[in-house]
Short mmCIF file of C-alpha atoms and ligand atoms in Angstrom, two decimals:
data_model
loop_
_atom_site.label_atom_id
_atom_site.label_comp_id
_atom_site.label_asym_id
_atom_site.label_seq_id
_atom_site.Cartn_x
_atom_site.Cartn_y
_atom_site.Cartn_z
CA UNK A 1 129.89 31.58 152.63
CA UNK A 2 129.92 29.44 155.50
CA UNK A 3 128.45 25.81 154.95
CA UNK A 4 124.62 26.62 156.66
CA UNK A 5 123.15 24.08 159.40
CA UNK A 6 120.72 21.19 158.38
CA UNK A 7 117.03 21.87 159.64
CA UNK A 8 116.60 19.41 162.41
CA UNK A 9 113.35 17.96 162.46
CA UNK A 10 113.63 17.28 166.31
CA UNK A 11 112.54 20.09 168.28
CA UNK A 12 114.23 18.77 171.37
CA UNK A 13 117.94 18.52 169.89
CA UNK A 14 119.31 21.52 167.19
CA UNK A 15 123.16 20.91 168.19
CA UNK A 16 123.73 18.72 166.22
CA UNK A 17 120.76 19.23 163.94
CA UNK A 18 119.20 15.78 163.15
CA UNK A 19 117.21 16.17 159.70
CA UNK A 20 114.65 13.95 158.84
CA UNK A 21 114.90 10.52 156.76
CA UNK A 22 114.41 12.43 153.42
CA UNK A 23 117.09 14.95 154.30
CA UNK A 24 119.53 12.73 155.73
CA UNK A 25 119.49 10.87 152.55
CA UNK A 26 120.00 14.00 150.64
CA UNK A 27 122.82 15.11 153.11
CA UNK A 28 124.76 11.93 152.74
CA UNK A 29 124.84 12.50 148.71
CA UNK A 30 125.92 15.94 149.47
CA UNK A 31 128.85 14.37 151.51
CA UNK A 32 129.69 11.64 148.75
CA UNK A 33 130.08 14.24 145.90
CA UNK A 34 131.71 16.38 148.22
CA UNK A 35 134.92 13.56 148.38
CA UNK A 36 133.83 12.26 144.53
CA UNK A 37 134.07 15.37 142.90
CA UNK A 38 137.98 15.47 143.77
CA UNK A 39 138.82 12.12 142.57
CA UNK A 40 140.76 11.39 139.31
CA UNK A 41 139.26 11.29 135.96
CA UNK A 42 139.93 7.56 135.78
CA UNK A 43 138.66 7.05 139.43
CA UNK A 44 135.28 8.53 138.75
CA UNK A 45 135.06 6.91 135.29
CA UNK A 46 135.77 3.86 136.85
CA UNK A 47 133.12 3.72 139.15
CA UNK A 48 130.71 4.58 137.06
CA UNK A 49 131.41 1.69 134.42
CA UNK A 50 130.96 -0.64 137.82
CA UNK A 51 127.69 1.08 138.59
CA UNK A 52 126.76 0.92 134.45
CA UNK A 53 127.43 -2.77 134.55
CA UNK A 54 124.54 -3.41 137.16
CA UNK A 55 122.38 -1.35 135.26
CA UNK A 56 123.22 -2.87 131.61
CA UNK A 57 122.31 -6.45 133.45
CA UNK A 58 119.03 -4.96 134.80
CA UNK A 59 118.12 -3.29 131.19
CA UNK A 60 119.08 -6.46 129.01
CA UNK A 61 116.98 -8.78 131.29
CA UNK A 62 114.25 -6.51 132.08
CA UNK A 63 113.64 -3.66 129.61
CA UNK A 64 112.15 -5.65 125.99
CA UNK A 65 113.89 -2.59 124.21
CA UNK A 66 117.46 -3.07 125.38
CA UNK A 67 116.93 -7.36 125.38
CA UNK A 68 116.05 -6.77 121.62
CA UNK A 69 118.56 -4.82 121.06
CA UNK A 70 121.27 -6.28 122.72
CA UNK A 71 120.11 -9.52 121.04
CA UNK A 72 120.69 -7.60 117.49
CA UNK A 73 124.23 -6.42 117.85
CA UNK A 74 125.65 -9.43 120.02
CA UNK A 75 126.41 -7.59 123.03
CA UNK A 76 127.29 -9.51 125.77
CA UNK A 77 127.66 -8.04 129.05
CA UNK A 78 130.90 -8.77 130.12
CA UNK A 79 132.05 -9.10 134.09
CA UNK A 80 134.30 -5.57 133.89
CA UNK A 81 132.61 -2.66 131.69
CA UNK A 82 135.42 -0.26 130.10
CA UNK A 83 134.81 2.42 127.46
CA UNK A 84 135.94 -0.08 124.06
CA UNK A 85 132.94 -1.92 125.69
CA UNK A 86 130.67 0.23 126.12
CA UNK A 87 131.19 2.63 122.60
CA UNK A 88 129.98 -0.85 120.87
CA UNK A 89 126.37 -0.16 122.21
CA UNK A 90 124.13 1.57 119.13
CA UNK A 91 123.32 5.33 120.22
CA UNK A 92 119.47 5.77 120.33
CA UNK A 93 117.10 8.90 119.88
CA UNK A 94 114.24 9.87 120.76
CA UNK A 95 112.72 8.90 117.86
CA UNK A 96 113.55 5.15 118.93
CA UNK A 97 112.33 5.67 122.39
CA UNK A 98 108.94 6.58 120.96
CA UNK A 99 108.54 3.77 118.47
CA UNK A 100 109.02 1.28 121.49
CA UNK A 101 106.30 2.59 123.77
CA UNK A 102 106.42 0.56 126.91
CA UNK A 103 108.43 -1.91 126.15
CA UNK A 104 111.34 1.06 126.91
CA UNK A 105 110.19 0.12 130.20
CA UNK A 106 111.00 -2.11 132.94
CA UNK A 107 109.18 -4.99 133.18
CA UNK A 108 110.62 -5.45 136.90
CA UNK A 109 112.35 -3.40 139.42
CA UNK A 110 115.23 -4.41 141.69
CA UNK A 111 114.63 -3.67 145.70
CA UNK A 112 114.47 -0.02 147.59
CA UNK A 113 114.02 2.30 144.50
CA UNK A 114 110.85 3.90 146.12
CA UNK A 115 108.19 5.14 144.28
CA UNK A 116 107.74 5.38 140.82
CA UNK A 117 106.07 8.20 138.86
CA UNK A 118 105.35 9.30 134.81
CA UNK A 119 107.82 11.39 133.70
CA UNK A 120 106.82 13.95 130.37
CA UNK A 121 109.01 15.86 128.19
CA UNK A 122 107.33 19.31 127.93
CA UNK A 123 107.46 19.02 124.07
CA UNK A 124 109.74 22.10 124.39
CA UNK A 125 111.81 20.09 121.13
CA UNK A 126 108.81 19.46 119.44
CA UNK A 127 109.08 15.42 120.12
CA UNK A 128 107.15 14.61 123.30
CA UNK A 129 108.33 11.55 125.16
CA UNK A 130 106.70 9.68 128.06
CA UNK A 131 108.68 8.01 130.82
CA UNK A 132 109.15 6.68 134.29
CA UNK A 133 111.45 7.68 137.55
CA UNK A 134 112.08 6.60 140.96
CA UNK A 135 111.87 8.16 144.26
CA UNK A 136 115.92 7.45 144.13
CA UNK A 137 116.58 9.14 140.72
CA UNK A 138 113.97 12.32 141.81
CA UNK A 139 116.50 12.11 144.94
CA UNK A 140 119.76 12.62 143.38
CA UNK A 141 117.86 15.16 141.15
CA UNK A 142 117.48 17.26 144.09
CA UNK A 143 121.20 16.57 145.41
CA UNK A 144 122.35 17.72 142.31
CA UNK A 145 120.36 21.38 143.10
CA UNK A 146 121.49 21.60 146.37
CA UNK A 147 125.04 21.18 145.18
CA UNK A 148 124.83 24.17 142.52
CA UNK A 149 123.35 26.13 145.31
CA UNK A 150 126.44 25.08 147.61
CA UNK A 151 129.30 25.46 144.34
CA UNK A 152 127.68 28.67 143.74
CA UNK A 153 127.55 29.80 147.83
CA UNK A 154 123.97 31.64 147.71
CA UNK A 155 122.67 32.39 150.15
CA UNK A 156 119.85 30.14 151.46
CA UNK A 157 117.57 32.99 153.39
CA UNK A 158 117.64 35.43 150.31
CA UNK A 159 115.20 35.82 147.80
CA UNK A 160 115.09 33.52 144.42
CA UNK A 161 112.93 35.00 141.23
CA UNK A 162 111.77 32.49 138.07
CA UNK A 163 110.58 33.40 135.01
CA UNK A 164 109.88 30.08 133.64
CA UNK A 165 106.99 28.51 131.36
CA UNK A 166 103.99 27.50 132.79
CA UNK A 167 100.09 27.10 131.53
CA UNK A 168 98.93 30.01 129.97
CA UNK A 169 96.70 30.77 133.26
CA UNK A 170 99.38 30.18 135.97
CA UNK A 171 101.26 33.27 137.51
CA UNK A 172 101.04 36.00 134.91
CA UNK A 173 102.54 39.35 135.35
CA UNK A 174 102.92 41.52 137.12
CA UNK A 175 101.32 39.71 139.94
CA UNK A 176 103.03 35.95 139.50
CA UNK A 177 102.85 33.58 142.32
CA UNK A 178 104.93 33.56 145.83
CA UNK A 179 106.60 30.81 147.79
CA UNK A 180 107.88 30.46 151.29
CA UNK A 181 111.01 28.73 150.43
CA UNK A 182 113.27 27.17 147.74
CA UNK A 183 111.03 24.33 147.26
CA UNK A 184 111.46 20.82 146.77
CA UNK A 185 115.99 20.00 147.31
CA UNK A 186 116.38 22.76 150.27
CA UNK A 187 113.43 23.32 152.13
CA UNK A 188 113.63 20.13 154.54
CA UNK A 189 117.45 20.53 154.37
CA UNK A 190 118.35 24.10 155.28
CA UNK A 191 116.03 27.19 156.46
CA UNK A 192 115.40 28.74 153.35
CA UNK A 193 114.14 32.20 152.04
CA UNK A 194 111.03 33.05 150.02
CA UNK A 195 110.87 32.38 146.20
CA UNK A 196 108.91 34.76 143.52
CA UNK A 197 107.64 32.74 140.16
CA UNK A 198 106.64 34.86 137.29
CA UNK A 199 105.31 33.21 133.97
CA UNK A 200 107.71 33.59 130.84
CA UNK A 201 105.21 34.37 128.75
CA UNK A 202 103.84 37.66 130.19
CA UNK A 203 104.24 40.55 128.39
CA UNK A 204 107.68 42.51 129.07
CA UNK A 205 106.40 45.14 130.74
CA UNK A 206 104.41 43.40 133.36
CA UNK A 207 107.51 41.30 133.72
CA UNK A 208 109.63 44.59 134.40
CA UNK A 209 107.00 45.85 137.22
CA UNK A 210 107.30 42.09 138.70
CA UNK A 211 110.92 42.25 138.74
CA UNK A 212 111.01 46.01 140.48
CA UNK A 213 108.48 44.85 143.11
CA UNK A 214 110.30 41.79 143.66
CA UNK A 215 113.84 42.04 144.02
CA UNK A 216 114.93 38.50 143.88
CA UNK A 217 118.75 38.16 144.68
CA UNK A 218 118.91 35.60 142.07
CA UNK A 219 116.97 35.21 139.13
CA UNK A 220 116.52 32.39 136.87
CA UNK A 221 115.33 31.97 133.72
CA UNK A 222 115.99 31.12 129.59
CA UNK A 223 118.58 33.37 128.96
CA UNK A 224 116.45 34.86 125.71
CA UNK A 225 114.05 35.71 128.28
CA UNK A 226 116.70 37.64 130.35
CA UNK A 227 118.41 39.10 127.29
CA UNK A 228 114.45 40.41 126.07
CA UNK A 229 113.89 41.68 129.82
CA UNK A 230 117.36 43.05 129.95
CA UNK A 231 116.58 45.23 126.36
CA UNK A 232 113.17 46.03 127.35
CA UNK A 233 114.45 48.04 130.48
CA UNK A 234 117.31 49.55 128.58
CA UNK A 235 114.83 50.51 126.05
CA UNK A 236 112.28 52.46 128.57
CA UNK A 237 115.45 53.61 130.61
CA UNK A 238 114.07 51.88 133.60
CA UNK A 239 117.40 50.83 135.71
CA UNK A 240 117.85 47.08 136.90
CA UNK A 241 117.59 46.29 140.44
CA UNK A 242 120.32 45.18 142.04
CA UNK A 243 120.82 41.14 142.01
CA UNK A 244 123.46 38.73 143.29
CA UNK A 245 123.19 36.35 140.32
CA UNK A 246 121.55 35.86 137.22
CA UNK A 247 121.12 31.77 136.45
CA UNK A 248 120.78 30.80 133.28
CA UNK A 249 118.53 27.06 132.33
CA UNK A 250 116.87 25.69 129.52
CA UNK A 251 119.04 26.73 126.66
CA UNK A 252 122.35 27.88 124.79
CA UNK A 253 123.73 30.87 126.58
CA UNK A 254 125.89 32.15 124.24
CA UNK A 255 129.48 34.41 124.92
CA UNK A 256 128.17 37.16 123.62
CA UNK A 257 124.57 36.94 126.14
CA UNK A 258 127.01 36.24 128.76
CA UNK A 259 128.83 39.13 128.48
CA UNK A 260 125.73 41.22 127.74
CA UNK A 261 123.62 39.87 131.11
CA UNK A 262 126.94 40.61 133.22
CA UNK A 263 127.45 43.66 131.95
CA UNK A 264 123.80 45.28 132.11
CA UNK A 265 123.59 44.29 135.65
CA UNK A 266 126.67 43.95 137.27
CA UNK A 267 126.00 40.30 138.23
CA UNK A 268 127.26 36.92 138.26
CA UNK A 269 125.97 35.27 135.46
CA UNK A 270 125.83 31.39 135.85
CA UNK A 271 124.16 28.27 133.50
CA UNK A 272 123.09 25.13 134.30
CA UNK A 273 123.25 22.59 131.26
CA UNK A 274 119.73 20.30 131.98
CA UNK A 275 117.32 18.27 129.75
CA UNK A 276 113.72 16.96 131.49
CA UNK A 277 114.55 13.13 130.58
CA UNK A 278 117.42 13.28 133.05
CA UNK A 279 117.34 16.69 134.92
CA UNK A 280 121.32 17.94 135.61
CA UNK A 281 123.70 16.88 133.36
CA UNK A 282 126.71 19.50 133.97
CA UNK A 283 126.53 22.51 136.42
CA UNK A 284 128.68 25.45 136.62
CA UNK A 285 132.19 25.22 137.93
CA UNK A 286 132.36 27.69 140.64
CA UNK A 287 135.85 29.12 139.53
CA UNK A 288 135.10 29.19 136.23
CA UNK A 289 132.91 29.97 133.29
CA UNK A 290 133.23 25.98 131.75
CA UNK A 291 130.74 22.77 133.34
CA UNK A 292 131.33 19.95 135.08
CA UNK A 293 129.61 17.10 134.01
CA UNK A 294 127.68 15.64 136.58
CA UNK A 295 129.45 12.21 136.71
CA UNK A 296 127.77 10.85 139.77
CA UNK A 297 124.22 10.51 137.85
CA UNK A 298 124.78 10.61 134.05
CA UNK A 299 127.64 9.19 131.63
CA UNK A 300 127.87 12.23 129.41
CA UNK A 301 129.36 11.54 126.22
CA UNK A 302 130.75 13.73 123.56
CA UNK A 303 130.99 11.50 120.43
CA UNK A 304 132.29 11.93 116.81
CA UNK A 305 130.05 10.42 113.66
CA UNK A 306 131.68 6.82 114.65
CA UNK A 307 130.09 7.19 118.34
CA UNK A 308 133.91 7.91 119.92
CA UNK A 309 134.70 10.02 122.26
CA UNK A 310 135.99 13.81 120.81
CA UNK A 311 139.25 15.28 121.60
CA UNK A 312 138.70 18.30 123.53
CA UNK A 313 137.75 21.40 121.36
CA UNK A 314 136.37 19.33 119.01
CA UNK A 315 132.41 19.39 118.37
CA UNK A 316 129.91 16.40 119.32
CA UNK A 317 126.82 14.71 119.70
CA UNK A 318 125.78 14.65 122.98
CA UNK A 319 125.12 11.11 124.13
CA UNK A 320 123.69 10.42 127.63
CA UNK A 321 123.56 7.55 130.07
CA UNK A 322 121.19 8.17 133.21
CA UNK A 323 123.12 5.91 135.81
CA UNK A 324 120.29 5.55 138.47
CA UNK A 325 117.03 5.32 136.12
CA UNK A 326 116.01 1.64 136.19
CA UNK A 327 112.67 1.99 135.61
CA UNK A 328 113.25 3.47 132.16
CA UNK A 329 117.03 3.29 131.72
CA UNK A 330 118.28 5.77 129.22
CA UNK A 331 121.55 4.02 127.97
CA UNK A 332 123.40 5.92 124.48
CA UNK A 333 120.45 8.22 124.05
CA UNK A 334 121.33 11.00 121.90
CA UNK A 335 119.65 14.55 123.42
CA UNK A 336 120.38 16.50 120.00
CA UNK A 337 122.93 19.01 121.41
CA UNK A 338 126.34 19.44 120.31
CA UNK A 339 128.89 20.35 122.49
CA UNK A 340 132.89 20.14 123.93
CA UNK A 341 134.66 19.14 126.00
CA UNK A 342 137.40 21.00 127.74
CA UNK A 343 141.08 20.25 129.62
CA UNK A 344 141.15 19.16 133.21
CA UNK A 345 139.41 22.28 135.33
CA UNK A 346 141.88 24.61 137.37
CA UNK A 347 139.76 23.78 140.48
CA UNK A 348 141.25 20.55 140.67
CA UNK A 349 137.89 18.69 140.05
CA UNK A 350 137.82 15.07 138.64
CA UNK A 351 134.32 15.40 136.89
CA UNK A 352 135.15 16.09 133.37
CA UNK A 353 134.85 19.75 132.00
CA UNK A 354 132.50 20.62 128.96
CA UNK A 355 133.67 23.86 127.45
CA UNK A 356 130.77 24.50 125.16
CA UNK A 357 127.22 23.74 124.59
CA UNK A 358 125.76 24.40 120.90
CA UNK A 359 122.14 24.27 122.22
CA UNK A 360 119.02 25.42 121.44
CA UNK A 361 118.16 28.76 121.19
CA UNK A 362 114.37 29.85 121.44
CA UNK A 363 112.75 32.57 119.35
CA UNK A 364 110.53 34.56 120.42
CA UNK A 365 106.75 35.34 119.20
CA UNK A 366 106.12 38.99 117.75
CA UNK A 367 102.73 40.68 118.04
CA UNK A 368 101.23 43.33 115.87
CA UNK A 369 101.30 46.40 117.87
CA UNK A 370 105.28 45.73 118.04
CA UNK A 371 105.33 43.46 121.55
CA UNK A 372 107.80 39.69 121.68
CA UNK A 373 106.45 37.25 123.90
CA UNK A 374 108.11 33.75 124.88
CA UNK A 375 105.69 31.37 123.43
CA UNK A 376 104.68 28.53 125.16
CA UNK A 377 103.00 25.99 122.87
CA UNK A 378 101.30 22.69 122.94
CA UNK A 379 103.59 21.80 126.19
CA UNK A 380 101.60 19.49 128.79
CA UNK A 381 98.16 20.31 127.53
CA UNK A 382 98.31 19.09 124.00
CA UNK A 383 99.84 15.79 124.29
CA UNK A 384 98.12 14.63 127.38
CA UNK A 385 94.35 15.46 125.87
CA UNK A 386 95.66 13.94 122.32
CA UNK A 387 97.90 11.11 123.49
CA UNK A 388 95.86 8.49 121.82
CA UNK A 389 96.15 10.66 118.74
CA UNK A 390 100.29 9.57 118.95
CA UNK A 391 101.26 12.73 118.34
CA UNK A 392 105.13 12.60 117.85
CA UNK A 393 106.47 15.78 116.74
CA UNK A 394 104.84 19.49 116.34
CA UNK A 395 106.45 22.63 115.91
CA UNK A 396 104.97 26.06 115.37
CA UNK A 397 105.62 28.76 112.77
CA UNK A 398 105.18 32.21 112.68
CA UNK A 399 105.04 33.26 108.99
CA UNK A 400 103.95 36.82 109.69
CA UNK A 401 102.74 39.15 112.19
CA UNK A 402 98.78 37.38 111.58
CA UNK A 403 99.83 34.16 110.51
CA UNK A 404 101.17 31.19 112.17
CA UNK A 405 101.56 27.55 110.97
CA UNK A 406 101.39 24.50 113.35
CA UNK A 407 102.69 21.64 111.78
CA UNK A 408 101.93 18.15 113.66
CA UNK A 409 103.26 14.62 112.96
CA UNK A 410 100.87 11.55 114.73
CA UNK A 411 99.77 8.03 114.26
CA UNK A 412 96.29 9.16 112.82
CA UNK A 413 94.06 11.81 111.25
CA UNK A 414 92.59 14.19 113.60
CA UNK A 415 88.69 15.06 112.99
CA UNK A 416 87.23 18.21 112.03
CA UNK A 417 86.32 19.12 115.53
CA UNK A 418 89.93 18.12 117.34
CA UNK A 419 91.34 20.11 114.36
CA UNK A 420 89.52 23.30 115.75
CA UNK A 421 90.51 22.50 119.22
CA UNK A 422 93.98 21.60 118.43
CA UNK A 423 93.77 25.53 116.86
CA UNK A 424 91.55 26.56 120.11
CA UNK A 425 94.93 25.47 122.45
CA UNK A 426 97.58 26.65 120.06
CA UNK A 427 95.85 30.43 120.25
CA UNK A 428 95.09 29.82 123.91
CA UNK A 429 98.89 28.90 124.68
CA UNK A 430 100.50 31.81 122.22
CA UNK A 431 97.98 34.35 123.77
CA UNK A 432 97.22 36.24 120.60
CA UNK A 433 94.44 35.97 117.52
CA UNK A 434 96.35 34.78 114.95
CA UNK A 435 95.22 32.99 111.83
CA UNK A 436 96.39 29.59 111.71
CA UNK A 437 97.15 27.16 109.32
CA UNK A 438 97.16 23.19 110.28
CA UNK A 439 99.56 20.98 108.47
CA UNK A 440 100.46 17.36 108.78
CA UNK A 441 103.82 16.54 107.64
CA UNK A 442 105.23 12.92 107.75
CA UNK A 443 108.65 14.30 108.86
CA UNK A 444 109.97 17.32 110.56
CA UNK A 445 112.90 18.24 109.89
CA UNK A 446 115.82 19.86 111.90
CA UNK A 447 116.85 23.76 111.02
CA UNK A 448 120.14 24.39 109.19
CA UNK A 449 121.55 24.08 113.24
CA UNK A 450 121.02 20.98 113.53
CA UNK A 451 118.27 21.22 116.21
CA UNK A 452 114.56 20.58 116.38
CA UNK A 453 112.83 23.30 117.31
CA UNK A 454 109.20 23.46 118.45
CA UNK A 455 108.63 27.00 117.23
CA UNK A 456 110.45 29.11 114.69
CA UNK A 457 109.81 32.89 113.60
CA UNK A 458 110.46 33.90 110.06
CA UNK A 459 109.71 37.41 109.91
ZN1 LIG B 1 136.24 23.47 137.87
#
């Protein structure tokens, strides 16, 4: 596909198109990664341990967690960061993040970073965490989208479909909600095409009847949802529309679901490897099925027990290092995924290749009269209403078809009342009567896996 014209926001000049100041900024990233992404290895490794070093000054004299920590394990920050430096700095989890509240935060911020704004994780681990971004780092968030769009050459005036979570209320099947164009990343860059947002957690068949009246050219959503979708129309004999791409987010897409997806509809089938503290971490190589970490925003590590870089093929912790958040910098934090990395890509990229991704996989809720549902728990509504309550972790478990436990972990007790509420919410979010049993564990604990999961079905 040809490289599409910027929007200009002159009306008196469209050769050449001259984009306003939000697009030009996102325009000259897309130029920069379009020369970075073809630079050695040990270029683009390089440049980010010069850009880490600024940030490692910023975070030991301005974020209390990082001083404190740094002060612990006698790092000193030398002129000239390399790797042996930088291994020496203790990973941290979530868990740690937490503990600190805002002194994970920056007590000062340097020049030009824009505006800041809250961040949440949706609690879609089961361990909510709260924390800040810049207008930059929401910037390069949306570079990064524009350049899967561009790897992946879709076509900017066709139709995009997502069937994502969202409060129970918002865009339910089979009428879901309708856009004008790709939203935030494209639609003050290029002239864009209309977008169709349907709510994962509608019932299958209103999701089919969405998807038929639709016709999105690309679709994306959890690839459980698209493998449920995908059985559900195989199941009723109902034959899928035809689609450019399906794109996968949000979870482990598997070989097997790979091969399933392309082979039901006769699509590309691509995945984008994200988590909400840091948005894109590796995207898609266009020639092939492998990522490529997205080395101009995020130090991805793949690290043994010792916190060393793996050989490729060899499984790891995924540690990550945001390299434009200063307001809370993320520096070793440990996400909870295990993955690999891969040889040098045939494309001739620089930006190193991860081969697989051992992430989370989401089960799905099953109702009595035979019906599976994505649930969507707690997520946004929960935490915000019972933030003083410090709730840290919660997961969900459905022990039968009329019985689910929700376990929660916070700083205090909840009262009789917030315990009915707490129940009012959960049967709210999960859209179903069930019977439900409150627990308060000190710990949860991660499934045989390795991952935390926020809901798990045992039947
Ligand atoms: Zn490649």
């Amino acid at each position: 596909m040809e490289t599409p014209t910027p929007l200009s926001a002159l009306g008196s000049i469209q050769f050449p198109a001259i984009p306003d100041a939000q697009a030009s900024l996102q325009l000259a990233l897309q130029y920069q990664f379009e020369h970075s992404q073809w630079k050695s290895a040990t270029e683009i490794e390089t440049a980010q341990f010069n850009q880490l070093q600024i940030l490692l000054k910023h975070a030991q004299q301005n974020v209390p967690y990082y001083t404190k920590l740094f002060e612990k394990h006698g790092i000193q920050i030398p002129e000239r960061v390399d790797r042996v430096f930088f291994e020496k700095i203790p990973i941290s989890n979530r868990k740690n993040y937490q503990d600190c509240g805002d002194d994970f935060s920056s007590k000062k911020m340097p020049e030009g970073h824009g505006q800041m704004a809250v961040g949440r994780t949706s609690g879609s681990t089961g361990q909510p965490l709260k924390f800040g971004r810049s207008s930059i780092t929401q910037t390069i968030w949306r570079a990064l989208s524009t350049r899967d769009h561009l790897w992946h050459g879709r076509d900017f005036t066709k139709k995009i479909g997502a069937i994502r979570l969202a409060p129970p209320d918002y865009a339910p099947a089979p009428a879901g909600v309708q856009g004008n164009n790709w939203g935030a990343g494209v639609d003050k860059v290029f002239a864009s095409g209309p977008t169709a947002f349907l709510n994962a957690s509608s019932p299958l068949e209103g999701q089919l009847e969405w998807l038929l009246r639709e016709k999105p050219s690309y679709l994306l959503s959890f690839p459980s949802s698209l493998v449920a979708l995908t059985r559900y129309a195989e199941q009723k004999g109902v034959e899928l529309p035809e689609i450019l791409e399906l794109r996968c987010v949000g979870e482990k897409l598997s070989v097997e679901h790979r091969t399933y997806l392309k082979d039901k509809w006769r699509a590309k089938v691509t995945d984008i490897y994200s988590c909400e503290e840091m948005g894109y971490l590796a995207l898609q190589c266009p020639k092939n099925e492998h990522y490529h970490i997205q080395s101009e925003s995020v130090l991805l590590e793949i690290v043994d027990e010792n916190g060393r870089a793996c050989a490729p093929g060899t499984r790891g912790r995924v540690v990550i290092t945001s390299l434009n958040n200063f307001v809370t910098p993320f520096i070793r934090y440990e996400i909870g995924d295990i993955a690999e990395y891969g040889a040098p890509c045939s494309c001739g990229r620089g930006l190193p290749v991860i081969q697989h991704i051992h992430g989370r996989t989401r089960n799905r809720l099953l109702l009595p009269n035979g019906e599976n549902r994505m649930p969507r728990l707690g997520e946004f509504v929960i935490y915000k209403k019972y933030e003083d309550a410090g709730i840290r972790q919660l997961k969900c478990i459905q022990h039968s078809l009329e019985k689910v436990e929700l376990q929660i972990v916070a700083a205090r007790a909840f009262t009789e009342i917030e315990q009915k509420d707490l129940i009012d919410i959960l049967l709210k979010n999960l859209g179903h009567t069930f019977e439900v049993e409150l627990t308060f564990p000190t710990e949860i604990l991660r499934n045989p896996n390795g991952k935390l999961e926020v809901f798990e079905c045992r039947i």
